[in-house]
Short mmCIF file of N, CA and C in Angstrom, two decimals:
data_model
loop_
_atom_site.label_atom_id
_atom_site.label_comp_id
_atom_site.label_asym_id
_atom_site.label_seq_id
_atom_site.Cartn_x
_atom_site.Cartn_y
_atom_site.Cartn_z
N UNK A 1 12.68 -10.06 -4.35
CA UNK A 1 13.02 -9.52 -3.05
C UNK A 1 12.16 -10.18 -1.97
N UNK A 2 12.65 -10.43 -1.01
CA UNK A 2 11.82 -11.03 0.04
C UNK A 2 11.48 -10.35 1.16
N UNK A 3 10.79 -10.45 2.53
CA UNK A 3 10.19 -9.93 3.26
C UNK A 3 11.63 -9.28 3.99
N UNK A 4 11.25 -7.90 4.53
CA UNK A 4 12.17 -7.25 5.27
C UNK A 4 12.06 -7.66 6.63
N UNK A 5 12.94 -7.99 7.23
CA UNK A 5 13.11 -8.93 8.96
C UNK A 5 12.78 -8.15 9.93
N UNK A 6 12.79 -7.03 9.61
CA UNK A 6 12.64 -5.38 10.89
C UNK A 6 11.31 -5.08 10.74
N UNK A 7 10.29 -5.90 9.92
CA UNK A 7 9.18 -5.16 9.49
C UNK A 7 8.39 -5.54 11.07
N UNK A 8 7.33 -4.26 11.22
CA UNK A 8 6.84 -3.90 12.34
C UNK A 8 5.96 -5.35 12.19
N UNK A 9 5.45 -5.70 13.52
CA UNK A 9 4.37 -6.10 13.07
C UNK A 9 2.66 -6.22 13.29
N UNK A 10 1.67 -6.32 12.55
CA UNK A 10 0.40 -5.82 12.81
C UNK A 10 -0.04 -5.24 14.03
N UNK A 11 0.23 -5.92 15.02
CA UNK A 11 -0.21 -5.97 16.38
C UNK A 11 0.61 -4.67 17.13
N UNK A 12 1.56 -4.24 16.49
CA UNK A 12 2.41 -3.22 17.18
C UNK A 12 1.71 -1.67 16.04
N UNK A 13 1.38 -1.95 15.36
CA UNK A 13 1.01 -0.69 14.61
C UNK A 13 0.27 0.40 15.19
N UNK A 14 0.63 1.71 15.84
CA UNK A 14 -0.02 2.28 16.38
C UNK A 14 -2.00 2.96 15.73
N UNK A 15 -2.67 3.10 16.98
CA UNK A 15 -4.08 3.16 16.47
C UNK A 15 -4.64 3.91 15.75
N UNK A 16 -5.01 3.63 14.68
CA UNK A 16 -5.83 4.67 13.45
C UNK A 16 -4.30 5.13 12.64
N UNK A 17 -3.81 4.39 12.83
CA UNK A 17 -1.87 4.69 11.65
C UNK A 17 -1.92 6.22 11.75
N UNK A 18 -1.87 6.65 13.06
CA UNK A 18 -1.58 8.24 12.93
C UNK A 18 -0.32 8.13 12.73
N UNK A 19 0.25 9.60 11.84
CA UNK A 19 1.98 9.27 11.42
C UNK A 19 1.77 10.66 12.80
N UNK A 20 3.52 10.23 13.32
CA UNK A 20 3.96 10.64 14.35
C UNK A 20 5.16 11.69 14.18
N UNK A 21 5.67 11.37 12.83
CA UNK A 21 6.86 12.50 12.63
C UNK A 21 6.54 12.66 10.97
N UNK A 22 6.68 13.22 10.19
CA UNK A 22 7.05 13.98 8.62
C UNK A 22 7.88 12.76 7.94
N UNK A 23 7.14 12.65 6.94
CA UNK A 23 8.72 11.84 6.08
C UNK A 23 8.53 10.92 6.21
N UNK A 24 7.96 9.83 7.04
CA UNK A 24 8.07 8.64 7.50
C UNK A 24 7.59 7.78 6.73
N UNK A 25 6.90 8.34 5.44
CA UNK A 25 5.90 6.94 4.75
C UNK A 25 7.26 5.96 3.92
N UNK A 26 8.14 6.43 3.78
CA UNK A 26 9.39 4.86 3.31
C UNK A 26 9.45 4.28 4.54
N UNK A 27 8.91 4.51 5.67
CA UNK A 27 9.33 3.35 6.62
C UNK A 27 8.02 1.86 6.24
N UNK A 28 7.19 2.36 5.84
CA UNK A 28 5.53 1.32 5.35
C UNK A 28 5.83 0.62 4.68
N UNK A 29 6.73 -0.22 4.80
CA UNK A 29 6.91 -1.25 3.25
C UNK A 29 5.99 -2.57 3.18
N UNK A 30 5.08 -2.01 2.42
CA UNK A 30 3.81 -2.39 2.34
C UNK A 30 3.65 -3.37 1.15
N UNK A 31 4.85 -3.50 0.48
CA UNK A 31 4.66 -5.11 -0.44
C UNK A 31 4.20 -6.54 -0.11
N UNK A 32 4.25 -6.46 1.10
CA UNK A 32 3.73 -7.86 1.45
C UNK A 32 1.92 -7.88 1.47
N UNK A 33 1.59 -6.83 0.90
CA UNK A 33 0.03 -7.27 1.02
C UNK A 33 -0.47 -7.65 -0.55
N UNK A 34 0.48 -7.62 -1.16
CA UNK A 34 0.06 -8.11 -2.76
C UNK A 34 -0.19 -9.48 -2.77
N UNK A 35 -1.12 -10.34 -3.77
CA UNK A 35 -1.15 -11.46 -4.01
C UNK A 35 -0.75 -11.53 -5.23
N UNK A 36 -0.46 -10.90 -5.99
CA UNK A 36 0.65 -10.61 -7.58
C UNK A 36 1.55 -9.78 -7.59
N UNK A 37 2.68 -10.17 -8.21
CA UNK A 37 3.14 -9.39 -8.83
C UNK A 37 3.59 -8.90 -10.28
N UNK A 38 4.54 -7.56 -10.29
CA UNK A 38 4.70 -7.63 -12.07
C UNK A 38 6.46 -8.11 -12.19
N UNK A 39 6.20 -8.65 -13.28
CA UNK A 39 7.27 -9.37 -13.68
C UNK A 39 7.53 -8.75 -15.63
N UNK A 40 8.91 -8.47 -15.72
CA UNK A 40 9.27 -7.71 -16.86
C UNK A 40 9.72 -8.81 -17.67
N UNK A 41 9.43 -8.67 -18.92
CA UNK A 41 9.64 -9.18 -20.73
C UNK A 41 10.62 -8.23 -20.56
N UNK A 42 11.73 -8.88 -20.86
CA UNK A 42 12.87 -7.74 -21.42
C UNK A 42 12.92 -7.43 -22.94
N UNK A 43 12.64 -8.82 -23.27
CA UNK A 43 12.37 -8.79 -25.08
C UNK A 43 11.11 -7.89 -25.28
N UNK A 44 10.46 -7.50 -24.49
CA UNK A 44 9.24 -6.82 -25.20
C UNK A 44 9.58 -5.40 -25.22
N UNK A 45 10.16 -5.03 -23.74
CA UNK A 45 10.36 -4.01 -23.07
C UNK A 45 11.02 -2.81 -24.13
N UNK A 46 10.34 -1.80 -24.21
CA UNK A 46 11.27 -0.08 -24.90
C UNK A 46 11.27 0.52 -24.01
N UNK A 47 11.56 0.17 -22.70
CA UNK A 47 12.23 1.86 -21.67
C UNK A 47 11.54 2.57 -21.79
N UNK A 48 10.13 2.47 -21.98
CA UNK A 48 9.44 4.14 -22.37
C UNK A 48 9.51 4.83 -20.79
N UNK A 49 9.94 3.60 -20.09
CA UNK A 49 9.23 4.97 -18.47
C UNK A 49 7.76 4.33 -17.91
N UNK A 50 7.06 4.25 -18.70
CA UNK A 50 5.38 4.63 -18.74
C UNK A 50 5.46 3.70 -17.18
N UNK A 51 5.74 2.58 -17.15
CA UNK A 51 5.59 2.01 -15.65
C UNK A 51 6.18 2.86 -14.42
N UNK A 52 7.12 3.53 -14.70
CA UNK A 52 7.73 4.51 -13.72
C UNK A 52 7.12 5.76 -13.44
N UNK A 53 6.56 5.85 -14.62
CA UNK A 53 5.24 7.62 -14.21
C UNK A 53 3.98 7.24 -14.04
N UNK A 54 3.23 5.79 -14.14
CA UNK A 54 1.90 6.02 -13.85
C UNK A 54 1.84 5.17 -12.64
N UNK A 55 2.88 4.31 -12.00
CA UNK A 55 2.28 3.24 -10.59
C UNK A 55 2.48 4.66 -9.82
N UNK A 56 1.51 4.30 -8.94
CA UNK A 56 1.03 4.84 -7.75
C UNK A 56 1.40 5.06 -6.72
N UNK A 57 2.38 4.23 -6.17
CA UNK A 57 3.44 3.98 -5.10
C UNK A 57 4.78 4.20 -5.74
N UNK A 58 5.16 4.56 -6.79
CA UNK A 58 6.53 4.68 -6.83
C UNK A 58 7.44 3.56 -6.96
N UNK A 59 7.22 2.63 -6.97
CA UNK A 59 7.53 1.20 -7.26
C UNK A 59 9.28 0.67 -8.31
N UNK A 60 8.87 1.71 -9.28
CA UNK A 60 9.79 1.70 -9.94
C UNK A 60 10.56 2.89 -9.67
N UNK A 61 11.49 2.85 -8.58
CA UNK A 61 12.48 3.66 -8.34
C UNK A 61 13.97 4.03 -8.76
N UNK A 62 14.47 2.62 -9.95
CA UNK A 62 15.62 2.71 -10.43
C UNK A 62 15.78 1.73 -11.46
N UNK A 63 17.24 2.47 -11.88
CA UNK A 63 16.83 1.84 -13.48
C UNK A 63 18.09 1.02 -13.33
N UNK A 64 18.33 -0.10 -13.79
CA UNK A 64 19.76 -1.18 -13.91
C UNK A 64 20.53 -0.47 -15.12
N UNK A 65 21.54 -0.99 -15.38
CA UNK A 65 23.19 -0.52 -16.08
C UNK A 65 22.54 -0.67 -17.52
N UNK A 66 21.10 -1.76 -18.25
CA UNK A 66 20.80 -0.95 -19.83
C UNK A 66 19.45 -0.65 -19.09
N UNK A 67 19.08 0.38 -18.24
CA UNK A 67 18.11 1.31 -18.53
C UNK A 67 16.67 0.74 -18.46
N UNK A 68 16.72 -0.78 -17.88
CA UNK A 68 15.76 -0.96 -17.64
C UNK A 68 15.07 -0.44 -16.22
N UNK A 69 13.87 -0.43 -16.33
CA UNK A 69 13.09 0.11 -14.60
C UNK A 69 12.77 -1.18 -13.62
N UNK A 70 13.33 -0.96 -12.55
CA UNK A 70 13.41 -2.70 -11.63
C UNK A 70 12.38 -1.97 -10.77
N UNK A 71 11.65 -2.36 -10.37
CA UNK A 71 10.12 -3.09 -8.88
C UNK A 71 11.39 -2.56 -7.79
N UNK A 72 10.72 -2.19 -7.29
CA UNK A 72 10.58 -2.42 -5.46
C UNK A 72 10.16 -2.82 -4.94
N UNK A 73 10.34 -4.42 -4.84
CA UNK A 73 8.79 -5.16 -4.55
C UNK A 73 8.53 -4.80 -2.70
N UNK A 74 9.16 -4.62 -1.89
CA UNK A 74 8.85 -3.91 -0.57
C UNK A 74 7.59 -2.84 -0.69
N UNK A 75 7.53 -2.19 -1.62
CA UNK A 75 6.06 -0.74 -1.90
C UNK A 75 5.36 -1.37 -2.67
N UNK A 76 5.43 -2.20 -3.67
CA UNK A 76 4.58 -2.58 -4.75
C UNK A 76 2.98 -3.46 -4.16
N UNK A 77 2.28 -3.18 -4.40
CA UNK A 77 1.10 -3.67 -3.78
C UNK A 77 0.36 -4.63 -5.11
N UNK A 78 0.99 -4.64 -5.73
CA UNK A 78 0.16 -5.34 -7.07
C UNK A 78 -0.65 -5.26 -7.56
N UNK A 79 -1.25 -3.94 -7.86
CA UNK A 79 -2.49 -3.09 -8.36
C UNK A 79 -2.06 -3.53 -10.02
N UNK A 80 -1.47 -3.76 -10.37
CA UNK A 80 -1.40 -4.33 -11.89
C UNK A 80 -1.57 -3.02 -12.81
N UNK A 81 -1.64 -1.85 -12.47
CA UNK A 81 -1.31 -0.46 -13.67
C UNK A 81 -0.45 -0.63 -14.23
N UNK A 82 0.71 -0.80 -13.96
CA UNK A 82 1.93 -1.04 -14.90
C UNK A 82 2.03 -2.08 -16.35
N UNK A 83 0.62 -3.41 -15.76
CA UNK A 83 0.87 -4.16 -16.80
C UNK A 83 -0.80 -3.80 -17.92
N UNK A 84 -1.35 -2.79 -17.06
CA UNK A 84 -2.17 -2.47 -18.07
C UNK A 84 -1.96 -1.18 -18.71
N UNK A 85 -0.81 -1.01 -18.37
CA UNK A 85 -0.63 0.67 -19.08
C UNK A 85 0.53 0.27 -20.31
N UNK A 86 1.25 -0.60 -20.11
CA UNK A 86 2.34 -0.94 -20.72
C UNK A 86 2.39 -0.88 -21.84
N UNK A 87 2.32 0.30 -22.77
CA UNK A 87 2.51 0.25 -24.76
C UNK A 87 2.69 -1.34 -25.20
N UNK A 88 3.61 -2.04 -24.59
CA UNK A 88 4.40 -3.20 -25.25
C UNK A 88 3.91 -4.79 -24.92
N UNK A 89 2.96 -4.60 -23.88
CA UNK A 89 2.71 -5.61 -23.30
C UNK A 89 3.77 -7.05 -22.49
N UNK A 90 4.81 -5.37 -21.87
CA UNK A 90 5.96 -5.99 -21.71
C UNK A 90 6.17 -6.57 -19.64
N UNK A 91 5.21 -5.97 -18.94
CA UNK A 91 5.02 -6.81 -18.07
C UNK A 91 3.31 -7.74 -17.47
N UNK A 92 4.04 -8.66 -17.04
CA UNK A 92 2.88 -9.26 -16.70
C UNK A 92 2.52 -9.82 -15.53
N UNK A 93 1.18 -10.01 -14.61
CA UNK A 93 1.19 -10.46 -13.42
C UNK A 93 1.14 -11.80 -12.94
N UNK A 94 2.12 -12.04 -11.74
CA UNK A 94 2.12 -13.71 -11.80
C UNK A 94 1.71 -13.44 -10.21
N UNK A 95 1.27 -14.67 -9.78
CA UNK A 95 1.14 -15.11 -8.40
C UNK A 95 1.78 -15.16 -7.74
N UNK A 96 1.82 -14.45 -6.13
CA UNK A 96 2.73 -14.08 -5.55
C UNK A 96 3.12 -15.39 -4.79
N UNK A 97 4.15 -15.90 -4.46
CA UNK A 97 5.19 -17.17 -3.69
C UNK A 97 5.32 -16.97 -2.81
N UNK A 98 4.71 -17.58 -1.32
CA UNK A 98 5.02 -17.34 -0.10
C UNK A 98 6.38 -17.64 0.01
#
């Protein structure tokens, strides 16, 4: 996934990121501050979930047509839990591609 075109930018961010209305934290799409990301072994992969209940941001928000869990790379910040929690050693972190 690549950079979203509407994204605010630094210089417009209001001071001390006070939130201004409820609800608003899906507007933060805050993937662009990763310098990795995770990338899925499908051959390794058993669906356990475990990447979908322990990242931090919610990252893994949906699952494709066999049940695998796909990134959101827009929220994903590349904290790498997913590939150290992973039973299977089924994802791993690569360098992020401008």
């Amino acid at each position: 996934m690549g950079k979203d075109k509407g994204m605010m930018p630094w210089q417009e961010v209001p001071f001390g990121l006070y939130i201004f209305e409820p609800g608003n934290s899906a507007e933060f799409k805050t993937g662009n501050w990763r310098s990795m990301r995770p990338v899925l072994d499908r051959d390794k992969c058993i669906k356990c979930g475990t990447c979908y209940i322990m990242c931090p941001d919610m990252c893994y928000d949906q699952r494709d047509e066999e049940g695998y869990y796909l990134v959101n790379l827009y929220y994903c910040k590349g904290c790498g839990i997913c590939m150290a929690i992973c039973p299977k050693e089924a994802i791993t972190m690569v360098l992020e591609e401008v």
